[in-house]
JSON list of N, CA and C in Angstrom, two decimals:
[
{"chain": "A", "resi": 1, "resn": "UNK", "atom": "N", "xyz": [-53.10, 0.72, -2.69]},
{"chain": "A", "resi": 1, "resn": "UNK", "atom": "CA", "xyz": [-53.28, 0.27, -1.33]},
{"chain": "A", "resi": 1, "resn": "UNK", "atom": "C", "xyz": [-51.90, -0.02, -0.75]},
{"chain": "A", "resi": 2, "resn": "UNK", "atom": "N", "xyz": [-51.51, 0.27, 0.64]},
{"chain": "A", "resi": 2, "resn": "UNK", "atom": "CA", "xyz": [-50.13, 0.42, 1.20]},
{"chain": "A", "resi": 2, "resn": "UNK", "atom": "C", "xyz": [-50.20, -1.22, 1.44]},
{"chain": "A", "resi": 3, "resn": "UNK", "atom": "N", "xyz": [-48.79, -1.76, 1.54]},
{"chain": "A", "resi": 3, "resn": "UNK", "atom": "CA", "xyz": [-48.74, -2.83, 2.28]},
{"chain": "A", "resi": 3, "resn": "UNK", "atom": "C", "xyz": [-49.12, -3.41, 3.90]},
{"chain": "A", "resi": 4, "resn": "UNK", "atom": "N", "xyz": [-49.47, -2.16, 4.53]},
{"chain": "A", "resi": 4, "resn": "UNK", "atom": "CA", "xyz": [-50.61, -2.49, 5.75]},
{"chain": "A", "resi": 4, "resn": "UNK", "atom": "C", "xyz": [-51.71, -2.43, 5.31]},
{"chain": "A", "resi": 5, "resn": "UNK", "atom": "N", "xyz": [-52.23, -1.80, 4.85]},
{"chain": "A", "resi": 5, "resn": "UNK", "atom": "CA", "xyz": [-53.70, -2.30, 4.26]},
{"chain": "A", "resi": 5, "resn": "UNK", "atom": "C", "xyz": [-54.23, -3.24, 3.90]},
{"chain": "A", "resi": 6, "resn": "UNK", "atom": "N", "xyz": [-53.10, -3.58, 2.62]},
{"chain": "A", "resi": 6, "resn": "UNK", "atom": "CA", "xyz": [-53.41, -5.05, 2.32]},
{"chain": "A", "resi": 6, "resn": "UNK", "atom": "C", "xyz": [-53.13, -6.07, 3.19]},
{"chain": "A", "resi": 7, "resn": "UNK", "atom": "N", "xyz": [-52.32, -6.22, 4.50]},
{"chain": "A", "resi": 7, "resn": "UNK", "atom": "CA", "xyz": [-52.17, -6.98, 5.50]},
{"chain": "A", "resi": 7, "resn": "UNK", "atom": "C", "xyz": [-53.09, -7.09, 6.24]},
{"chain": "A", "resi": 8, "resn": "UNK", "atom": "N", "xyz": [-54.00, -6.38, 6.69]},
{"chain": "A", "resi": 8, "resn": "UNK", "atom": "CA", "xyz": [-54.92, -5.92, 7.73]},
{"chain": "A", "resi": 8, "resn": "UNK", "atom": "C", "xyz": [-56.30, -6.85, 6.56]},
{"chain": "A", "resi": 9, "resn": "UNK", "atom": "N", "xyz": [-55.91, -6.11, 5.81]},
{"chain": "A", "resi": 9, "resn": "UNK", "atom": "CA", "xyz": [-57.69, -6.52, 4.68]},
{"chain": "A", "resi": 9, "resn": "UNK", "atom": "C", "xyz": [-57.37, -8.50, 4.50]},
{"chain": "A", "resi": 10, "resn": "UNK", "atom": "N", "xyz": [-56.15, -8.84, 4.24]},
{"chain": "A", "resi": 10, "resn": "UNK", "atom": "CA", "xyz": [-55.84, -9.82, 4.13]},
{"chain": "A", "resi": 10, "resn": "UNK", "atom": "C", "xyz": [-56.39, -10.80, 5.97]},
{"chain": "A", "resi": 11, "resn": "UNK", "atom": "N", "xyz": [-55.67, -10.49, 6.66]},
{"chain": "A", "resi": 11, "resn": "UNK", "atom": "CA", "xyz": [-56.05, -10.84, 7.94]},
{"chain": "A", "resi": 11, "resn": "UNK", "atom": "C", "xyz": [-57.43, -10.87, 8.59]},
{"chain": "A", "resi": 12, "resn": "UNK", "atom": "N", "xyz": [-58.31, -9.97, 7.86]},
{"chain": "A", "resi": 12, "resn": "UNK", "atom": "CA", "xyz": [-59.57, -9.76, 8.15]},
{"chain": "A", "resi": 12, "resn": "UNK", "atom": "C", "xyz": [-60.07, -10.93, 7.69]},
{"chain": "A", "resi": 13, "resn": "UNK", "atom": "N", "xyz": [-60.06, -11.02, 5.98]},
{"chain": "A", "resi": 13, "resn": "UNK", "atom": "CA", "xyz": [-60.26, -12.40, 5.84]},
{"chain": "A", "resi": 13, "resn": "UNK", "atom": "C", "xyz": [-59.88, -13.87, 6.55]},
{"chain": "A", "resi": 14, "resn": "UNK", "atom": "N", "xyz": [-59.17, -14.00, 6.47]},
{"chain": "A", "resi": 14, "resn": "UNK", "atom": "CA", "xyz": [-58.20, -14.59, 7.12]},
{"chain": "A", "resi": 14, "resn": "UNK", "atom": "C", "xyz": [-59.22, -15.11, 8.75]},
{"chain": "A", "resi": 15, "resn": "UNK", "atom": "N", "xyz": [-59.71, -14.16, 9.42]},
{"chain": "A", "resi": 15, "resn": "UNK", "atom": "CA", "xyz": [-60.60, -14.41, 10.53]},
{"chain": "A", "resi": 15, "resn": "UNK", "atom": "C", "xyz": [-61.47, -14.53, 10.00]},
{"chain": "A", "resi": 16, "resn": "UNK", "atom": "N", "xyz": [-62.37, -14.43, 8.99]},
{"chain": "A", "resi": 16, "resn": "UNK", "atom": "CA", "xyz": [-63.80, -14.64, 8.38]},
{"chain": "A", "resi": 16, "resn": "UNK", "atom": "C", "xyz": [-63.80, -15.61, 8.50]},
{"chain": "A", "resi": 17, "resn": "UNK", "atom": "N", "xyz": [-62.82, -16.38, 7.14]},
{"chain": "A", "resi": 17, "resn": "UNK", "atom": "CA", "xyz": [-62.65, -17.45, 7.34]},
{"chain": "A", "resi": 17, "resn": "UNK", "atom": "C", "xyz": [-62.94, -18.89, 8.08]},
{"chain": "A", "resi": 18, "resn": "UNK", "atom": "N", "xyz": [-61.77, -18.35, 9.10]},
{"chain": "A", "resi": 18, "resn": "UNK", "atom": "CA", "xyz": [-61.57, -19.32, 10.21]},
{"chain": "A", "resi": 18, "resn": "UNK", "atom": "C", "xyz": [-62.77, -19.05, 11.49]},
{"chain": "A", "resi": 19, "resn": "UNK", "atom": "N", "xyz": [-63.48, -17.95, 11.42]},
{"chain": "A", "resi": 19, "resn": "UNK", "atom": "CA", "xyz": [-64.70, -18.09, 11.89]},
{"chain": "A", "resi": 19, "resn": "UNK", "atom": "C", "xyz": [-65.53, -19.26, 10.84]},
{"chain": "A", "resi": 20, "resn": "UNK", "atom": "N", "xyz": [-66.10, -19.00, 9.75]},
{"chain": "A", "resi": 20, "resn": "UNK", "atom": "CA", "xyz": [-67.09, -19.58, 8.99]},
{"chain": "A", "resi": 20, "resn": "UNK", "atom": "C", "xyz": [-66.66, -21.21, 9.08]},
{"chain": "A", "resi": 21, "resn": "UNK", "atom": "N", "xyz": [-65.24, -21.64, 9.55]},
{"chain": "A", "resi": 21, "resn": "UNK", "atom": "CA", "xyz": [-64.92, -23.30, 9.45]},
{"chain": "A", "resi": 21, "resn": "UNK", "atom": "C", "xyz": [-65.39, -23.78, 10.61]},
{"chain": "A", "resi": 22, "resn": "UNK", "atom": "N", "xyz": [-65.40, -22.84, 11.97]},
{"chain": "A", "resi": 22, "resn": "UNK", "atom": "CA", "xyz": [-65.74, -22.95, 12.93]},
{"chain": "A", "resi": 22, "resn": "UNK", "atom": "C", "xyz": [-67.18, -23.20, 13.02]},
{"chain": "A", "resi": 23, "resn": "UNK", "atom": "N", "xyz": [-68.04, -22.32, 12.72]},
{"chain": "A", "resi": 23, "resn": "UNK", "atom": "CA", "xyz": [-69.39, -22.36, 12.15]},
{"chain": "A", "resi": 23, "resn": "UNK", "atom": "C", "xyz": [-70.03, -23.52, 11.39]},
{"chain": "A", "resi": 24, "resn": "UNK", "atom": "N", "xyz": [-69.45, -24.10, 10.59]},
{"chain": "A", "resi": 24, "resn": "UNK", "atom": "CA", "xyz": [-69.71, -25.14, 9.44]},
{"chain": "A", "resi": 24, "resn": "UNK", "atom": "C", "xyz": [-70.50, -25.91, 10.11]},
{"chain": "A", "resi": 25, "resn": "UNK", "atom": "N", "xyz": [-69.88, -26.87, 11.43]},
{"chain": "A", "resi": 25, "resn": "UNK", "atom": "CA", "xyz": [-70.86, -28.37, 12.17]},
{"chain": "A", "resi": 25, "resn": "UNK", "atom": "C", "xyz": [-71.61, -28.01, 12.08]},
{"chain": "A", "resi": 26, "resn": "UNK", "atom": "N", "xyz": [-72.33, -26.90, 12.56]},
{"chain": "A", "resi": 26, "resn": "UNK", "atom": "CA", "xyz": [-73.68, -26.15, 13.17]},
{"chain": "A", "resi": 26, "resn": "UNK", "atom": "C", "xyz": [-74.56, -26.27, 11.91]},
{"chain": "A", "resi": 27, "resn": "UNK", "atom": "N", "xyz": [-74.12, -25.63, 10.67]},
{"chain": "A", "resi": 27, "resn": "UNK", "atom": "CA", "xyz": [-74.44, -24.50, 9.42]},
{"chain": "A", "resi": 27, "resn": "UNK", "atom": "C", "xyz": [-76.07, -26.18, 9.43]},
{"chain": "A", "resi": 28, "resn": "UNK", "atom": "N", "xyz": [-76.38, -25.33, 8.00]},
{"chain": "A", "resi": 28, "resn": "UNK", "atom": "CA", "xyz": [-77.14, -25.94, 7.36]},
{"chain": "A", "resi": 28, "resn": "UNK", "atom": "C", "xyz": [-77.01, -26.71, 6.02]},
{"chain": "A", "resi": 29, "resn": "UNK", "atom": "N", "xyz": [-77.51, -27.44, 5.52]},
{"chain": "A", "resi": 29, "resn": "UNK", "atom": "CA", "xyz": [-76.74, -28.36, 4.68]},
{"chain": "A", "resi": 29, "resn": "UNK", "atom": "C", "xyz": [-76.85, -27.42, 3.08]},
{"chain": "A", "resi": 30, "resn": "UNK", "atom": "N", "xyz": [-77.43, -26.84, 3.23]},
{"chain": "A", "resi": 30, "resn": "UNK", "atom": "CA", "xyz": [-77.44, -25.53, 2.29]},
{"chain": "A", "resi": 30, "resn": "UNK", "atom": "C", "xyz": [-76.04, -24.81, 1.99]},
{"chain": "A", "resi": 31, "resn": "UNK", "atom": "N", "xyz": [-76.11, -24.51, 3.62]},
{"chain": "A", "resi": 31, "resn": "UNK", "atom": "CA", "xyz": [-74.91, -23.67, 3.64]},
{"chain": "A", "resi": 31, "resn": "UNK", "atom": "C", "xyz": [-73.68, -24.35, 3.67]},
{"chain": "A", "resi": 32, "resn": "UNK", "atom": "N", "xyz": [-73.95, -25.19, 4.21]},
{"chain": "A", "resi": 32, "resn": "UNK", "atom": "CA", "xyz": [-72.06, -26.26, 3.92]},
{"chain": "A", "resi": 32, "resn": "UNK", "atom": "C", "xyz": [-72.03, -26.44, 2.31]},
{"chain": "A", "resi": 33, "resn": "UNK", "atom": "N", "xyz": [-73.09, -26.79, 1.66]},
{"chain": "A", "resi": 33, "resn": "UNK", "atom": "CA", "xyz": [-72.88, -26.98, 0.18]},
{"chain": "A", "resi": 33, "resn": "UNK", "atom": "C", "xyz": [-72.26, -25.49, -0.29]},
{"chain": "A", "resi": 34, "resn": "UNK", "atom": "N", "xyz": [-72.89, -24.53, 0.08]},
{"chain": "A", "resi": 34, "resn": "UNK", "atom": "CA", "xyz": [-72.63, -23.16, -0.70]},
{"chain": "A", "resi": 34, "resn": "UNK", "atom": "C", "xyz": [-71.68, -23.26, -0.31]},
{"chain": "A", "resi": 35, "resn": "UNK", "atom": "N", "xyz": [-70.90, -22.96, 0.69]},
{"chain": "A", "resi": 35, "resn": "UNK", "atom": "CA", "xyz": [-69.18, -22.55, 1.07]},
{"chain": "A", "resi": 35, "resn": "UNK", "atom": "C", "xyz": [-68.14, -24.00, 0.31]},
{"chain": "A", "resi": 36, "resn": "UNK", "atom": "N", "xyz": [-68.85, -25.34, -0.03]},
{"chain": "A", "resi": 36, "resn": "UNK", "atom": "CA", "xyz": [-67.75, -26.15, -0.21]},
{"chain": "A", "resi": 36, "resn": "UNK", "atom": "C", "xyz": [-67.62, -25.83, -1.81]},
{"chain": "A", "resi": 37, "resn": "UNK", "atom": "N", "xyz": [-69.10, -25.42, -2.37]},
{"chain": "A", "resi": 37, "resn": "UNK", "atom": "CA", "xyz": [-68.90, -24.41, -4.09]},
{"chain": "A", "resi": 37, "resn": "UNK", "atom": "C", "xyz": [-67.98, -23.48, -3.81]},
{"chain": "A", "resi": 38, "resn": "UNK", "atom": "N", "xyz": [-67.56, -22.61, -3.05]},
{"chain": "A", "resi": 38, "resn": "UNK", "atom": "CA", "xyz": [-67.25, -21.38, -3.06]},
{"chain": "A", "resi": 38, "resn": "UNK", "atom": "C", "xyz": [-65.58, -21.76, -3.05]},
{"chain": "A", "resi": 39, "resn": "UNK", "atom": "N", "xyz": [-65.30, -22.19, -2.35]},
{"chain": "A", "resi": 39, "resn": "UNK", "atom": "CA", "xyz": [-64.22, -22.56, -2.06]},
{"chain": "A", "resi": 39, "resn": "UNK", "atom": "C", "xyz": [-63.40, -24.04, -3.10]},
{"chain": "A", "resi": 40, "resn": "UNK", "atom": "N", "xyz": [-64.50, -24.39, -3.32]},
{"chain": "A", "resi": 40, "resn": "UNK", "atom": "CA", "xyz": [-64.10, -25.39, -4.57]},
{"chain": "A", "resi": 40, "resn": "UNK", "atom": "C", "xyz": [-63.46, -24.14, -5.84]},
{"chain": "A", "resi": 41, "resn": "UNK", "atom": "N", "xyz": [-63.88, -23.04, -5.96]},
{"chain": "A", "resi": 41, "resn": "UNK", "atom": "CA", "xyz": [-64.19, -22.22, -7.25]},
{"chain": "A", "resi": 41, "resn": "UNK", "atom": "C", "xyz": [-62.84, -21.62, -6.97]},
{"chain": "A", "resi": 42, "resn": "UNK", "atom": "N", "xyz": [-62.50, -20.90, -5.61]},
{"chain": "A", "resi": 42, "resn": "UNK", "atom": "CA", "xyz": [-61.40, -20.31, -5.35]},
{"chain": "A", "resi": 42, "resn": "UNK", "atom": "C", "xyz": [-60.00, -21.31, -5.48]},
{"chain": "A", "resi": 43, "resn": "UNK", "atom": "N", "xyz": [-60.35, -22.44, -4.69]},
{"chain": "A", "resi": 43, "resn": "UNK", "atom": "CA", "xyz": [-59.35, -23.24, -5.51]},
{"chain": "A", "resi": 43, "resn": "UNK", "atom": "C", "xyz": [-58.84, -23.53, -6.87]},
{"chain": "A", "resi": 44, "resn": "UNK", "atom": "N", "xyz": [-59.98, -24.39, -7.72]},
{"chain": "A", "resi": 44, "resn": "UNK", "atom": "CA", "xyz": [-59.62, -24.13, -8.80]},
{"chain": "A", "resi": 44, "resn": "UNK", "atom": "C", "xyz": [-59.15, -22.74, -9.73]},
{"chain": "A", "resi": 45, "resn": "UNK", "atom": "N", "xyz": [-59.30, -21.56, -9.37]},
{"chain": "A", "resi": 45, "resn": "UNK", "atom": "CA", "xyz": [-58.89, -20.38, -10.07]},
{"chain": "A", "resi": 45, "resn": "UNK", "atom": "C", "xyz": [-57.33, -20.32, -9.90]},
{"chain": "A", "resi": 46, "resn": "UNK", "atom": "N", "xyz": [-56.96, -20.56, -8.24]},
{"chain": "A", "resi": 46, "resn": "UNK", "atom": "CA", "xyz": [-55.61, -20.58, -7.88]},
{"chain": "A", "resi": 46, "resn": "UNK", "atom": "C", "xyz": [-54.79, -21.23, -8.90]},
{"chain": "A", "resi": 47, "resn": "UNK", "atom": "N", "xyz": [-55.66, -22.49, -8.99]},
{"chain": "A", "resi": 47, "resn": "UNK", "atom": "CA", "xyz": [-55.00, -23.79, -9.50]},
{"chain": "A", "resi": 47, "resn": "UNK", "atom": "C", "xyz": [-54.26, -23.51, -10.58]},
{"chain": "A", "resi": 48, "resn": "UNK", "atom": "N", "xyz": [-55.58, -22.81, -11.45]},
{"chain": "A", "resi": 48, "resn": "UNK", "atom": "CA", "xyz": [-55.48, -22.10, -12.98]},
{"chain": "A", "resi": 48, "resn": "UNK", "atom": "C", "xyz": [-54.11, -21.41, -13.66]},
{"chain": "A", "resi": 49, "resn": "UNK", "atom": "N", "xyz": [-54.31, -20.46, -11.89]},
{"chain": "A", "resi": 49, "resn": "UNK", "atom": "CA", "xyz": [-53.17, -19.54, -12.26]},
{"chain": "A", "resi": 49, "resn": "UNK", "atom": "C", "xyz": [-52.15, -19.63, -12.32]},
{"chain": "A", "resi": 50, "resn": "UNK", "atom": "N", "xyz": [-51.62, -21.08, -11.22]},
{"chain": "A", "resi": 50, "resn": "UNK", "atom": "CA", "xyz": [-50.43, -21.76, -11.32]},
{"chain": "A", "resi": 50, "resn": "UNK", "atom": "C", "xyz": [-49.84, -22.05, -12.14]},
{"chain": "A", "resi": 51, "resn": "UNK", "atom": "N", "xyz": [-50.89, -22.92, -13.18]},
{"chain": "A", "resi": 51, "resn": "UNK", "atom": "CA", "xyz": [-50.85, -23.62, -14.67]},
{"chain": "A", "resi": 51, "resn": "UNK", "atom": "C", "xyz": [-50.33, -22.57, -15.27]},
{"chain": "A", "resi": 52, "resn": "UNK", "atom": "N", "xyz": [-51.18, -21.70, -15.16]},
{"chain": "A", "resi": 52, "resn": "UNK", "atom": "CA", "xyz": [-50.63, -20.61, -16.65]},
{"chain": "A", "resi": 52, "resn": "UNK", "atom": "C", "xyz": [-49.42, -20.11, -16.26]},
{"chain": "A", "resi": 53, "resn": "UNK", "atom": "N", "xyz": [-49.30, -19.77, -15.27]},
{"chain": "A", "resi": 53, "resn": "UNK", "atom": "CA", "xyz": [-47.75, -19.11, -14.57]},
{"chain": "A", "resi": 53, "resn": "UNK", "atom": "C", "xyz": [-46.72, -19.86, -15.33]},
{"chain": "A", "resi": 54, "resn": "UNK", "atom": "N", "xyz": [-46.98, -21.53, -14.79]},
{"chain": "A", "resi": 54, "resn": "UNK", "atom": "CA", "xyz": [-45.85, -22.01, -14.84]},
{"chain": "A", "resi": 54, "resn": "UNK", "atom": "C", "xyz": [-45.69, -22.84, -16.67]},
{"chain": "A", "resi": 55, "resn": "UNK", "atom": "N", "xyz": [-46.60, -22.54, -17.49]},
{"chain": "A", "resi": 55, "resn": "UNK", "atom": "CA", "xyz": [-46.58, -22.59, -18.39]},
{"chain": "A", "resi": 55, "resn": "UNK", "atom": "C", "xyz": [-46.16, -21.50, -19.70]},
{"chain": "A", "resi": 56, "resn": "UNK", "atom": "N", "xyz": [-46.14, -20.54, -19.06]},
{"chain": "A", "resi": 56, "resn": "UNK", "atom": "CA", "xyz": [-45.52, -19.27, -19.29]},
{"chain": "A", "resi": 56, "resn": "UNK", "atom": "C", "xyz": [-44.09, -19.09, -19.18]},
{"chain": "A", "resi": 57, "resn": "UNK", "atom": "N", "xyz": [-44.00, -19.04, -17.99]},
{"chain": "A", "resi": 57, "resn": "UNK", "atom": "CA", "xyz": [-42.60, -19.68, -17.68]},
{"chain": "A", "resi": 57, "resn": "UNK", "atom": "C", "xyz": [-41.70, -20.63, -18.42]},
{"chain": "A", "resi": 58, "resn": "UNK", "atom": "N", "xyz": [-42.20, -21.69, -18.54]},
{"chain": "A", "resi": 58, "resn": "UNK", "atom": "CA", "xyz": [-41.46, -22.57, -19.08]},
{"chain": "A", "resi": 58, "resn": "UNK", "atom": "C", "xyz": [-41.06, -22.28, -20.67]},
{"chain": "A", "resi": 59, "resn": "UNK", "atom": "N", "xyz": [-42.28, -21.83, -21.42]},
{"chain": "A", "resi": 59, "resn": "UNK", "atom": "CA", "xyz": [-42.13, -21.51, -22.88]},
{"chain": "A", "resi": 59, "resn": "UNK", "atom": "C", "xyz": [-41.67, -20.10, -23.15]},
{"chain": "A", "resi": 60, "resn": "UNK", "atom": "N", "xyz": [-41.26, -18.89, -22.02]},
{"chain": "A", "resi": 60, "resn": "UNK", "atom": "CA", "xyz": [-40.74, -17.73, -21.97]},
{"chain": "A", "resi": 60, "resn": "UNK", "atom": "C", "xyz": [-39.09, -17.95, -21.51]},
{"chain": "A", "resi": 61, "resn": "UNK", "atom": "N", "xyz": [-39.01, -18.32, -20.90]},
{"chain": "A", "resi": 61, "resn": "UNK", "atom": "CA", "xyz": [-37.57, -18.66, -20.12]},
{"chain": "A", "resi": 61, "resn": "UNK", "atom": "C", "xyz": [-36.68, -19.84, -20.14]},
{"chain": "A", "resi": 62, "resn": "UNK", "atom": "N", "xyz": [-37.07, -21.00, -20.93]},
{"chain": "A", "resi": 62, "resn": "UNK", "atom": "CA", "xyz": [-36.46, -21.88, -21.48]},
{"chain": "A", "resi": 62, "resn": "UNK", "atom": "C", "xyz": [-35.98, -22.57, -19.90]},
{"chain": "A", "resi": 63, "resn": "UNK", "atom": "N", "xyz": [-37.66, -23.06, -19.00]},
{"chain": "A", "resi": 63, "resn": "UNK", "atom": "CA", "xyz": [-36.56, -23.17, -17.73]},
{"chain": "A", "resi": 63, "resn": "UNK", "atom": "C", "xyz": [-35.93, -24.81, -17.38]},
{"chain": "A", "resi": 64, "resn": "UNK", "atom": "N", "xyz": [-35.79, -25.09, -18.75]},
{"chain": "A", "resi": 64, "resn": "UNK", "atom": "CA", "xyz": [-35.38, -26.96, -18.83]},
{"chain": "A", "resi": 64, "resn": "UNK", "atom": "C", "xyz": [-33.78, -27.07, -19.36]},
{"chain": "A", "resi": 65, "resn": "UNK", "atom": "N", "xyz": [-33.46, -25.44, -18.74]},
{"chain": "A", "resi": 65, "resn": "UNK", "atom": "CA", "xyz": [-32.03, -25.39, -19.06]},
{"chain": "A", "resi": 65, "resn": "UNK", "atom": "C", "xyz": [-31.35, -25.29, -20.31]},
{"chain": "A", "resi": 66, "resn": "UNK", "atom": "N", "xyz": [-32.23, -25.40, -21.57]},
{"chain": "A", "resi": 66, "resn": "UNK", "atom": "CA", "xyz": [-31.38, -25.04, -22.56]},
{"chain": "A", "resi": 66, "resn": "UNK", "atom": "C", "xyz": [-32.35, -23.85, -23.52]},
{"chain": "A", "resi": 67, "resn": "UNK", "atom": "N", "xyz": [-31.05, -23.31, -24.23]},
{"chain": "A", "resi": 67, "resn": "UNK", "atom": "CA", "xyz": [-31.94, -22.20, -25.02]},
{"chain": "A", "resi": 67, "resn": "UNK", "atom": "C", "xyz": [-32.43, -22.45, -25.75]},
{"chain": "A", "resi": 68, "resn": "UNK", "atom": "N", "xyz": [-33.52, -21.94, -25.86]},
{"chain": "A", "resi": 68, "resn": "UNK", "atom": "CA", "xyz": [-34.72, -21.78, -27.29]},
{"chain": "A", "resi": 68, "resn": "UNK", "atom": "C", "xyz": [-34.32, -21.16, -28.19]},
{"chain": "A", "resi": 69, "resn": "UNK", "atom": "N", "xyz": [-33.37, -21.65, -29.17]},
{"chain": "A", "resi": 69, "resn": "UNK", "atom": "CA", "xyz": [-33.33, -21.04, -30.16]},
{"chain": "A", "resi": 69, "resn": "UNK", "atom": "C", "xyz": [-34.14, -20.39, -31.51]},
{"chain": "A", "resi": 70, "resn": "UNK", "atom": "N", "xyz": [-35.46, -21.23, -31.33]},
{"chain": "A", "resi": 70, "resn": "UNK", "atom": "CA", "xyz": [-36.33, -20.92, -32.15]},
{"chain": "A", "resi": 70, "resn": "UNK", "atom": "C", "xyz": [-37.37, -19.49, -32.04]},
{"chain": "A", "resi": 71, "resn": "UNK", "atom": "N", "xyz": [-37.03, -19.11, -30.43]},
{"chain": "A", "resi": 71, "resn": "UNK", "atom": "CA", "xyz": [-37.67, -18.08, -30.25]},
{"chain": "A", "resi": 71, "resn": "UNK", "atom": "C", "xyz": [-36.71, -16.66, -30.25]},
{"chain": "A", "resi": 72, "resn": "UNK", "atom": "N", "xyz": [-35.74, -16.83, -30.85]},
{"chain": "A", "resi": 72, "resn": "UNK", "atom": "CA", "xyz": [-34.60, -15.90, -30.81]},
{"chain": "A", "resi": 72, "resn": "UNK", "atom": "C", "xyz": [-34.99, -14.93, -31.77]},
{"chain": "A", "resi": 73, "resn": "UNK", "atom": "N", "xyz": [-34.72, -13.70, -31.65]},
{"chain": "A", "resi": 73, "resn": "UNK", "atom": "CA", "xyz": [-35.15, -12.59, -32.66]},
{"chain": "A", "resi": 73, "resn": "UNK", "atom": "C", "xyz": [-34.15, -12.51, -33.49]},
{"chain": "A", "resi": 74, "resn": "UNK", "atom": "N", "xyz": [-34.08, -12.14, -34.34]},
{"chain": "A", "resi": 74, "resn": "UNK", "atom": "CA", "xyz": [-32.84, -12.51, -35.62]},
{"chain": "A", "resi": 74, "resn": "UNK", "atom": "C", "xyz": [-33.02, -10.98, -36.33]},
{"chain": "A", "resi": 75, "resn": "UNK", "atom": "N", "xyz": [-32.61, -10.13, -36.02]},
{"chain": "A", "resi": 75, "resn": "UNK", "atom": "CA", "xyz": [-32.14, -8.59, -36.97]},
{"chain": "A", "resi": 75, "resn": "UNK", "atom": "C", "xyz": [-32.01, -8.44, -38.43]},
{"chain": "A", "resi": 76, "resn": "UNK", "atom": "N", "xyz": [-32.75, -8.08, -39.25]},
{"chain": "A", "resi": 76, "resn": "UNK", "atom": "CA", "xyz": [-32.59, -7.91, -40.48]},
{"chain": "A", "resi": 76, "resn": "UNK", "atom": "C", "xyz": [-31.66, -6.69, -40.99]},
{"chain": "A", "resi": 77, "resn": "UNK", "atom": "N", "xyz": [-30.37, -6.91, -41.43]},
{"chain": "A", "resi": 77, "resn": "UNK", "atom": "CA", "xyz": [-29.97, -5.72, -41.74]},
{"chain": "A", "resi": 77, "resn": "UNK", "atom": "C", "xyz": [-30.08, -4.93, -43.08]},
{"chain": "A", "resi": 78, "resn": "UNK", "atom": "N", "xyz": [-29.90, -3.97, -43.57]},
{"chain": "A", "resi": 78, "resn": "UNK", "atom": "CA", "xyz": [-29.73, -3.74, -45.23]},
{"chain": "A", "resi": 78, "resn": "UNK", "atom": "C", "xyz": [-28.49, -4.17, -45.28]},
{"chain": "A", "resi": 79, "resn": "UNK", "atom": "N", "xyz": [-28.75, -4.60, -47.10]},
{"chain": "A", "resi": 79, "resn": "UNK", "atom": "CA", "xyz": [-27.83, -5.03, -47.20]},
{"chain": "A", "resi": 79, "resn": "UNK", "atom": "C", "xyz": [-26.91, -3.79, -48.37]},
{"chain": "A", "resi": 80, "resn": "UNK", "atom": "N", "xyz": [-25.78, -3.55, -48.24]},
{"chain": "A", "resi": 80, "resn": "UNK", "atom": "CA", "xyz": [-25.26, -2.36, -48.57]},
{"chain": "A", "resi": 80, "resn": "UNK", "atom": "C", "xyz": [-24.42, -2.53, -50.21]},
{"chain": "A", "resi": 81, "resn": "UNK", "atom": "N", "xyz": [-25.04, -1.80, -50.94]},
{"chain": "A", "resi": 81, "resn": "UNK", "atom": "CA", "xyz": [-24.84, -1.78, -52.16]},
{"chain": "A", "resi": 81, "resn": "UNK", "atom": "C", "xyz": [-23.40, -1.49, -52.50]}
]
C-alpha cells in the first residue's frame, strides 16, 4: 500500500471516528458500552506494544548507557597445533 493510501485509509478512520464521538450523547447505552470495550481493547494493545518495544529496546541496546557485556558474542577460534 503507497503512502497515500495509507493516509487517505488512515484519515477515513480518523472521520469515523470523530463522527461516532459525536454520535455517542444520542447512542444507546448498549452502544456507548460497546465502543468504550472497543476502544478500551485498542488502547490496551497500543499500550502492550509500547511495553514490549521499549522492553526490547532496553535489553537489545543497552539503552542505560553502558554495555552489556554479557550479551557479547565471543568467537571461538581453533586452536593451532
Amino acid at each position: 500500500m503507497s503512502s497515500e493510501g495509507f493516509l487517505k485509509e488512515m484519515q477515513t478512520i480518523g472521520e469515523k471516528f470523530l463522527l461516532k464521538l459525536q454520535r455517542l450523547p444520542k447512542a444507546d447505552p448498549v452502544e456507548i458500552v460497546s465502543f468504550c470495550v472497543v476502544l478500551l481493547f485498542i488502547v490496551t494493545v497500543l499500550l502492550l506494544m509500547i511495553i514490549a518495544c521499549s522492553c526490547c529496546c532496553y535489553s537489545c541496546c543497552s539503552c542505560d548507557g553502558r554495555p552489556d557485556h554479557r550479551r557479547r558474542k565471543i568467537q571461538v577460534r581453533p586452536v593451532a597445533h
